[in-house]
PDB file of C-alpha atoms and ligand atoms in Angstrom:
ATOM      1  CA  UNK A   1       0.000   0.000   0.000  1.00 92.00           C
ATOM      2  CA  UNK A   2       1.259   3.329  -1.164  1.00 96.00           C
ATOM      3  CA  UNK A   3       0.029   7.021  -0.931  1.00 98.00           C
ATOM      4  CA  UNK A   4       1.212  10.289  -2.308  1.00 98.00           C
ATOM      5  CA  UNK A   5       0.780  13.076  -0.352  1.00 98.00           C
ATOM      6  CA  UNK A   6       0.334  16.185  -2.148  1.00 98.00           C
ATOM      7  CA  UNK A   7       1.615  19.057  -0.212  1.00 98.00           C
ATOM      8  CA  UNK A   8      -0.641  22.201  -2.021  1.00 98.00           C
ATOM      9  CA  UNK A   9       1.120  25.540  -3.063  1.00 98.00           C
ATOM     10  CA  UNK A  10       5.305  26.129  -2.996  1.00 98.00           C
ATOM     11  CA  UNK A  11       7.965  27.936  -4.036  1.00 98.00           C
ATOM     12  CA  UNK A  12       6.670  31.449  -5.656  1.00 98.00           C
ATOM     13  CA  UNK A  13       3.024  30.131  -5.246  1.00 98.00           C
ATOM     14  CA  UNK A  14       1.879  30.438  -1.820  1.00 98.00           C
ATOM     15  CA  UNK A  15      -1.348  29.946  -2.211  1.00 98.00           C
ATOM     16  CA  UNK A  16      -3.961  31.647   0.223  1.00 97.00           C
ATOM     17  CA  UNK A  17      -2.432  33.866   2.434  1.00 97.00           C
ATOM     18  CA  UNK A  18      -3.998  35.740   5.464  1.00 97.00           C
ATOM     19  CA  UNK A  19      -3.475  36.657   9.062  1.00 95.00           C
ATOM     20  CA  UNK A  20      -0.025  35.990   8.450  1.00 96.00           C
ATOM     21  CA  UNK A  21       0.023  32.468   7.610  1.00 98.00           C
ATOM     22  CA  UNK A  22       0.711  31.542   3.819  1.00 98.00           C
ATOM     23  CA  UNK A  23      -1.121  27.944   2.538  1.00 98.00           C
ATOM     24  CA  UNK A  24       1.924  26.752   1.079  1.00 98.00           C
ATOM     25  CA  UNK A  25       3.969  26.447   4.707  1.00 98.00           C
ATOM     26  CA  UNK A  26       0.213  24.863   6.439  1.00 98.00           C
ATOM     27  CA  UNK A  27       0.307  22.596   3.322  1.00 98.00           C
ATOM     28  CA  UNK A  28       4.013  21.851   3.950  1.00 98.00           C
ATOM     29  CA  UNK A  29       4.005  21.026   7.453  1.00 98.00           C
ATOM     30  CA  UNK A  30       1.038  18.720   7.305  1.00 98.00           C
ATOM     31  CA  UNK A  31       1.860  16.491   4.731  1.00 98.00           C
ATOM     32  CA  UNK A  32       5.407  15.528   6.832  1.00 98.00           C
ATOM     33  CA  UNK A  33       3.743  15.269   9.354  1.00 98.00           C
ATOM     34  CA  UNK A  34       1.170  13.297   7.953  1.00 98.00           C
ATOM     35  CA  UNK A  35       3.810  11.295   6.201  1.00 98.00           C
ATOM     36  CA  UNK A  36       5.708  10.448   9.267  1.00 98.00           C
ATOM     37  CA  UNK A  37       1.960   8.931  11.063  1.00 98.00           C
ATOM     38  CA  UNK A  38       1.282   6.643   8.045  1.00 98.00           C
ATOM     39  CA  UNK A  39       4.695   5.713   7.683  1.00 97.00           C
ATOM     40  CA  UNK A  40       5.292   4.995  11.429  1.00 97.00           C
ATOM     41  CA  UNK A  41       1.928   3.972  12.814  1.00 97.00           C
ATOM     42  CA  UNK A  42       0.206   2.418   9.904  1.00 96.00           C
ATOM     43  CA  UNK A  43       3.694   0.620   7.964  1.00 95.00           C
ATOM     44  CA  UNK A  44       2.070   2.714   4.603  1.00 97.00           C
ATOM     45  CA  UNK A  45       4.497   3.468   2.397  1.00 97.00           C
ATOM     46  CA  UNK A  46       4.511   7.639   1.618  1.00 98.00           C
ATOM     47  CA  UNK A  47       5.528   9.520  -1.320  1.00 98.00           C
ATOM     48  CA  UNK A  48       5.563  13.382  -1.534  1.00 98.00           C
ATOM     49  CA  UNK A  49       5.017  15.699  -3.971  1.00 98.00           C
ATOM     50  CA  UNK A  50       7.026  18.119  -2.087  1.00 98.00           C
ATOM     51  CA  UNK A  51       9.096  17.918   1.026  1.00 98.00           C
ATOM     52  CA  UNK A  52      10.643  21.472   0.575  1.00 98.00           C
ATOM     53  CA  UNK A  53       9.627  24.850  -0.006  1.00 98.00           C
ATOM     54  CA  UNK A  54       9.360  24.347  -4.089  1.00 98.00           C
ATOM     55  CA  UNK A  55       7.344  25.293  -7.009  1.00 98.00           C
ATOM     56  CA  UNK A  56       5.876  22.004  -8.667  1.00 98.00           C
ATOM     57  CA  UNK A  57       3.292  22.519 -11.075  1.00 98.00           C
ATOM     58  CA  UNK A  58      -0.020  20.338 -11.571  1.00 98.00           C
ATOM     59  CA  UNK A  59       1.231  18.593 -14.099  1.00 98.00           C
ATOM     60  CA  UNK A  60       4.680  17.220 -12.236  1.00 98.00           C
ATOM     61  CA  UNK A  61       2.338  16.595  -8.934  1.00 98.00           C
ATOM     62  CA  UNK A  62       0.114  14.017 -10.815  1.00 98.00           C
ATOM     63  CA  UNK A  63       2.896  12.496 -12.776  1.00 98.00           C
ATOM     64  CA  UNK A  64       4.854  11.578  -9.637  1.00 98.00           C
ATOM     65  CA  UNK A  65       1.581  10.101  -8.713  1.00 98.00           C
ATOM     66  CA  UNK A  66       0.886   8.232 -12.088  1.00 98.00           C
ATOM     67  CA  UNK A  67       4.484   7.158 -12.139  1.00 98.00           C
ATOM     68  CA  UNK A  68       4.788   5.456  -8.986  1.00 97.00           C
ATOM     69  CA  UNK A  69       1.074   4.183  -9.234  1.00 96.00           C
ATOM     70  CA  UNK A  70       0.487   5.021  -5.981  1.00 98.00           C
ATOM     71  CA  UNK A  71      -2.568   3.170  -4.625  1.00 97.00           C
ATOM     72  CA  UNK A  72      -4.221   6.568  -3.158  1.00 98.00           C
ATOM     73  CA  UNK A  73      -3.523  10.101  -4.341  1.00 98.00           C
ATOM     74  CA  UNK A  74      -4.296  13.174  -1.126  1.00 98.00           C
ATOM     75  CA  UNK A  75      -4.074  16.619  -1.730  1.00 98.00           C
ATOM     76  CA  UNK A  76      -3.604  18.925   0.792  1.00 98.00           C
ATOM     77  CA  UNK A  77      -4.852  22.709   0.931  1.00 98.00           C
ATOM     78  CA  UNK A  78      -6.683  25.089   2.798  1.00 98.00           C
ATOM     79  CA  UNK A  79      -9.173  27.440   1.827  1.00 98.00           C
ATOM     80  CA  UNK A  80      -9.746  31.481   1.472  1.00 97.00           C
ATOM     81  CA  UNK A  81     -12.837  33.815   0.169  1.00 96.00           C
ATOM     82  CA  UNK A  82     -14.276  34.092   3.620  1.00 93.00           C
ATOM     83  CA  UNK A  83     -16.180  30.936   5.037  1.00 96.00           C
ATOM     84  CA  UNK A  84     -15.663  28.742   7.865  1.00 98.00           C
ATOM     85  CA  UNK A  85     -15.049  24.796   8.000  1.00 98.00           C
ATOM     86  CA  UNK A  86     -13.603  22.102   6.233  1.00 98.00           C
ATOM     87  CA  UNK A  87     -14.425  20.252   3.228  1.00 98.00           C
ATOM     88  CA  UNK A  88     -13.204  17.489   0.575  1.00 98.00           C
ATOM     89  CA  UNK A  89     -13.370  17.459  -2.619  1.00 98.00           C
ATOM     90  CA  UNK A  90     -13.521  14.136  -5.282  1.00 98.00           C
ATOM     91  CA  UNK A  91     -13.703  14.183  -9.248  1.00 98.00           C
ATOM     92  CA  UNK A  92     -17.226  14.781 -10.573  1.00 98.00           C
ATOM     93  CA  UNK A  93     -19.433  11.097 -10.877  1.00 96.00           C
ATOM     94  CA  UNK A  94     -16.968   9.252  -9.233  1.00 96.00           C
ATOM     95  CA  UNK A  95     -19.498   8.590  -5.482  1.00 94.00           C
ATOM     96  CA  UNK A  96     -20.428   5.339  -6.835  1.00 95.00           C
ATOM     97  CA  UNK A  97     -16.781   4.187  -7.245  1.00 96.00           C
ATOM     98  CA  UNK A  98     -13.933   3.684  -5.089  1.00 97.00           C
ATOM     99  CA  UNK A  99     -12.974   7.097  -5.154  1.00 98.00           C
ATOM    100  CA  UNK A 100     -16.227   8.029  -3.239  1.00 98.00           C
ATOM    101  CA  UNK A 101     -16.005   5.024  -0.432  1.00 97.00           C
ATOM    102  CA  UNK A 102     -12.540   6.401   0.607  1.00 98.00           C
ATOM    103  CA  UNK A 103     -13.870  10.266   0.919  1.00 98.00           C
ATOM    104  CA  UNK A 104     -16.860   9.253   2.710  1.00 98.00           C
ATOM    105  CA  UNK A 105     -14.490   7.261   5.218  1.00 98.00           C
ATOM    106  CA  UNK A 106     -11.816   9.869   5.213  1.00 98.00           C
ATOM    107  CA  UNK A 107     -14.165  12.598   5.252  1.00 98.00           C
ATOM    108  CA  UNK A 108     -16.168  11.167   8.033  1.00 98.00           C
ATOM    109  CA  UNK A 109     -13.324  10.619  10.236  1.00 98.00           C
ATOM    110  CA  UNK A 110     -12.457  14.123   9.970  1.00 98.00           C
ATOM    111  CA  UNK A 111     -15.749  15.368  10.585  1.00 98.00           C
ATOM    112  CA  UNK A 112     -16.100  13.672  13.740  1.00 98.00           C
ATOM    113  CA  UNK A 113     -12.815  15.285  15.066  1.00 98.00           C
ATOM    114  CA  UNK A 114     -13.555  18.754  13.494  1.00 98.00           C
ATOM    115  CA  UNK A 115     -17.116  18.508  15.583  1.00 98.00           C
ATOM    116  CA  UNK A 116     -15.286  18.436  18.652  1.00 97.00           C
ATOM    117  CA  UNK A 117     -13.731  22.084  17.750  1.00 97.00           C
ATOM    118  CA  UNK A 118     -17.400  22.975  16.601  1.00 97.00           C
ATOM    119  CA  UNK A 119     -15.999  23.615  13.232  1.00 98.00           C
ATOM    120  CA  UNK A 120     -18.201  23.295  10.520  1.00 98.00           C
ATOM    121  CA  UNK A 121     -18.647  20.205   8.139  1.00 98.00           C
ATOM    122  CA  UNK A 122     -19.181  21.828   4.536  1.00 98.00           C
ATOM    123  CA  UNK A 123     -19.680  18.506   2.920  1.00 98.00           C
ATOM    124  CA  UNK A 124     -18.449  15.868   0.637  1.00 98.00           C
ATOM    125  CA  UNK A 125     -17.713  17.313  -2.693  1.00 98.00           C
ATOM    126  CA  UNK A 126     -16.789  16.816  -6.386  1.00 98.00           C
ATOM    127  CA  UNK A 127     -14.686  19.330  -8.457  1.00 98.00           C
ATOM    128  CA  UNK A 128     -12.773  19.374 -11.467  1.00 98.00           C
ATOM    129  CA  UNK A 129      -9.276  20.263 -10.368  1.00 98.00           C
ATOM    130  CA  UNK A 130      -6.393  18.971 -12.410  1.00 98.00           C
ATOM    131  CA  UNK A 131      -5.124  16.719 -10.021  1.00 98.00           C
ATOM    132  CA  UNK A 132      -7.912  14.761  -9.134  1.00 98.00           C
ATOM    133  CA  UNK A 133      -8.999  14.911 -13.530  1.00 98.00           C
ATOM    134  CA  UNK A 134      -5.510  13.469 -14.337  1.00 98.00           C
ATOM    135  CA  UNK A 135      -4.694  11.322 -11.355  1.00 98.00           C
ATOM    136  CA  UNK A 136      -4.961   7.281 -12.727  1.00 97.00           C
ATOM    137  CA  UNK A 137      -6.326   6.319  -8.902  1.00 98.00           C
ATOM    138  CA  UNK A 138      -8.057   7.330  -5.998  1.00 98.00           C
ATOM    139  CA  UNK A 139      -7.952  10.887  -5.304  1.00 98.00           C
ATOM    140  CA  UNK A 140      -8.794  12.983  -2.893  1.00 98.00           C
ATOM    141  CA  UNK A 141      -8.355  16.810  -2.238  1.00 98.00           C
ATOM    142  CA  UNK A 142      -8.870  18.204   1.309  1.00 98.00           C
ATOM    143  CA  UNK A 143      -9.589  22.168   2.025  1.00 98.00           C
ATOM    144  CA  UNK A 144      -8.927  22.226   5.848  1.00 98.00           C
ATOM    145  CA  UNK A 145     -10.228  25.506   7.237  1.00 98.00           C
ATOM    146  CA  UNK A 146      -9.537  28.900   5.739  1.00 98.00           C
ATOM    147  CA  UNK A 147      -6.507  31.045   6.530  1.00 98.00           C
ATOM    148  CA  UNK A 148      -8.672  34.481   5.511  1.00 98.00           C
ATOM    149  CA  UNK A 149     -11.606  33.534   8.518  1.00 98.00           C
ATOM    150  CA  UNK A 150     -10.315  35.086  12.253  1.00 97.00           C
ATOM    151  CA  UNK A 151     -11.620  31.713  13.985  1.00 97.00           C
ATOM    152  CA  UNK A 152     -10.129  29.357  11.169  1.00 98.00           C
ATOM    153  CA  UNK A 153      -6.855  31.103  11.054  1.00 98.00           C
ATOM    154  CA  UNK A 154      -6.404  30.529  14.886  1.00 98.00           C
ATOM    155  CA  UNK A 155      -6.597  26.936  14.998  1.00 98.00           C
ATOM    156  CA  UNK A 156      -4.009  26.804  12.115  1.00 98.00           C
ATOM    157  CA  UNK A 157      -1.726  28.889  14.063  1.00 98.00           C
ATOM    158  CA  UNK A 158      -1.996  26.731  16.741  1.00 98.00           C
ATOM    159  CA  UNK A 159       1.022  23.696  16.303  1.00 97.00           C
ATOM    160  CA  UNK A 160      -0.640  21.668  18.814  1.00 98.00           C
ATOM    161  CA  UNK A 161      -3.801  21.625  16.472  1.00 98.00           C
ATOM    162  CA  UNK A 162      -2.096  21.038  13.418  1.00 98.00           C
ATOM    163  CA  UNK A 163      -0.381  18.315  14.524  1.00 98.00           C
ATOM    164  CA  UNK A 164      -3.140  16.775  15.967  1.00 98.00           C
ATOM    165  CA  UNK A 165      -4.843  17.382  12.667  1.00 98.00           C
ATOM    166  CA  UNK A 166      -2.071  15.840  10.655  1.00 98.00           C
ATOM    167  CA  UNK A 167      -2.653  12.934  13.356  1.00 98.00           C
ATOM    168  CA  UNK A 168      -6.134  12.731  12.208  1.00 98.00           C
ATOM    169  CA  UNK A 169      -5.718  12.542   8.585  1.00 98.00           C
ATOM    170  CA  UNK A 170      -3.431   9.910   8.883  1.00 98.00           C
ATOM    171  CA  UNK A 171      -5.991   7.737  10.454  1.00 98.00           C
ATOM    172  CA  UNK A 172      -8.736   8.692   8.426  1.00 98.00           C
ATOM    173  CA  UNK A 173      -6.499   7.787   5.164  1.00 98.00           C
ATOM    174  CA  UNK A 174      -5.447   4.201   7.163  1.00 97.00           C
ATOM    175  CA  UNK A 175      -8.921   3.610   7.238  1.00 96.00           C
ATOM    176  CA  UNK A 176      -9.397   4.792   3.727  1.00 96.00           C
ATOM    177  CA  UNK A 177      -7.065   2.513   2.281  1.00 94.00           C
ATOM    178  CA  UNK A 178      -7.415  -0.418   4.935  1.00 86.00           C
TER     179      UNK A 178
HETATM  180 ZN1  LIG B   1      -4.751  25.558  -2.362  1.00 68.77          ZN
END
């Protein structure tokens, strides 16, 4: 069992930024910290997209993916334009296929420990985003919280939080792929 975790954003891209934190360094620090949990808890074998601060365009992100045929393909980001919550995202008409069994487990697991912050559940979604369009297997994208929302932005400056988000995911991606 293999998984690719996509670190969102890098290099000159930074993706959201707000309240001083930038997407590309939440992005960052999640998915090696994610890594390390599935890698150290769960025996899954990690690849990433990223483990510096780098530019990698859509294109190269998926390819890595393709090339290793990774068994499950997770994209990390976090939102902006003023809302609240967390949500993930799959490729449009893929519910009824194994692409939609792993986000309703992964997104599920995540829901239940967002509700314990009282942060918001913004559902199970589909989207066409390059990566999850091109990726040849499961593939998910996740949009934890938003950096541009006072209450959001506070629990991702908070390392205890993160970490203990990064915990999460891990699990809920185990169980994905279990
Ligand atoms: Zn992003």
């Amino acid at each position: 069992m293999r998984v690719m975790i996509d670190a969102g954003h890098g290099g000159y891209d930074p993706g959201a930024t707000s309240n001083g934190l930038k997407e590309k360094d939440l992005t960052l620090k999640l998915a090696l910290d994610v890594a390390e949990d599935l890698e150290s808890l769960y025996g899954i074998e990690v690849l990433l997209t990223r483990t510096e601060d780098v530019f990698i365009s859509l294109e190269d992100r998926v390819l890595k993916g393709n090339t290793a045929e990774v068994d499950y393909f997770v994209s990390l980001h976090h939102n902006a334009g003023g809302g609240t919550g967390f949500e993930s995202y799959i490729y449009p008409g893929y519910q009824q296929t194994q692409t939609g069994v792993m986000q309703e487990r992964l997104h599920q697991w995540l829901s239940t420990f967002y509700q314990q912050y009282m942060i918001r559940d913004r559902g199970r979604k589909q989207a066409d985003f390059y990566v999850l369009r091109h990726t040849l297997m499961p593939a998910i994208l996740l949009e934890n919280l938003f950096v541009d929302t006072l209450d959001d932005a506070s629990f991702l400056k908070d390392p205890v939080f993160l970490r203990q988000l990064a915990t999460e995911i891990a699990k809920g991606i185990y169980q994905a792929v279990a």
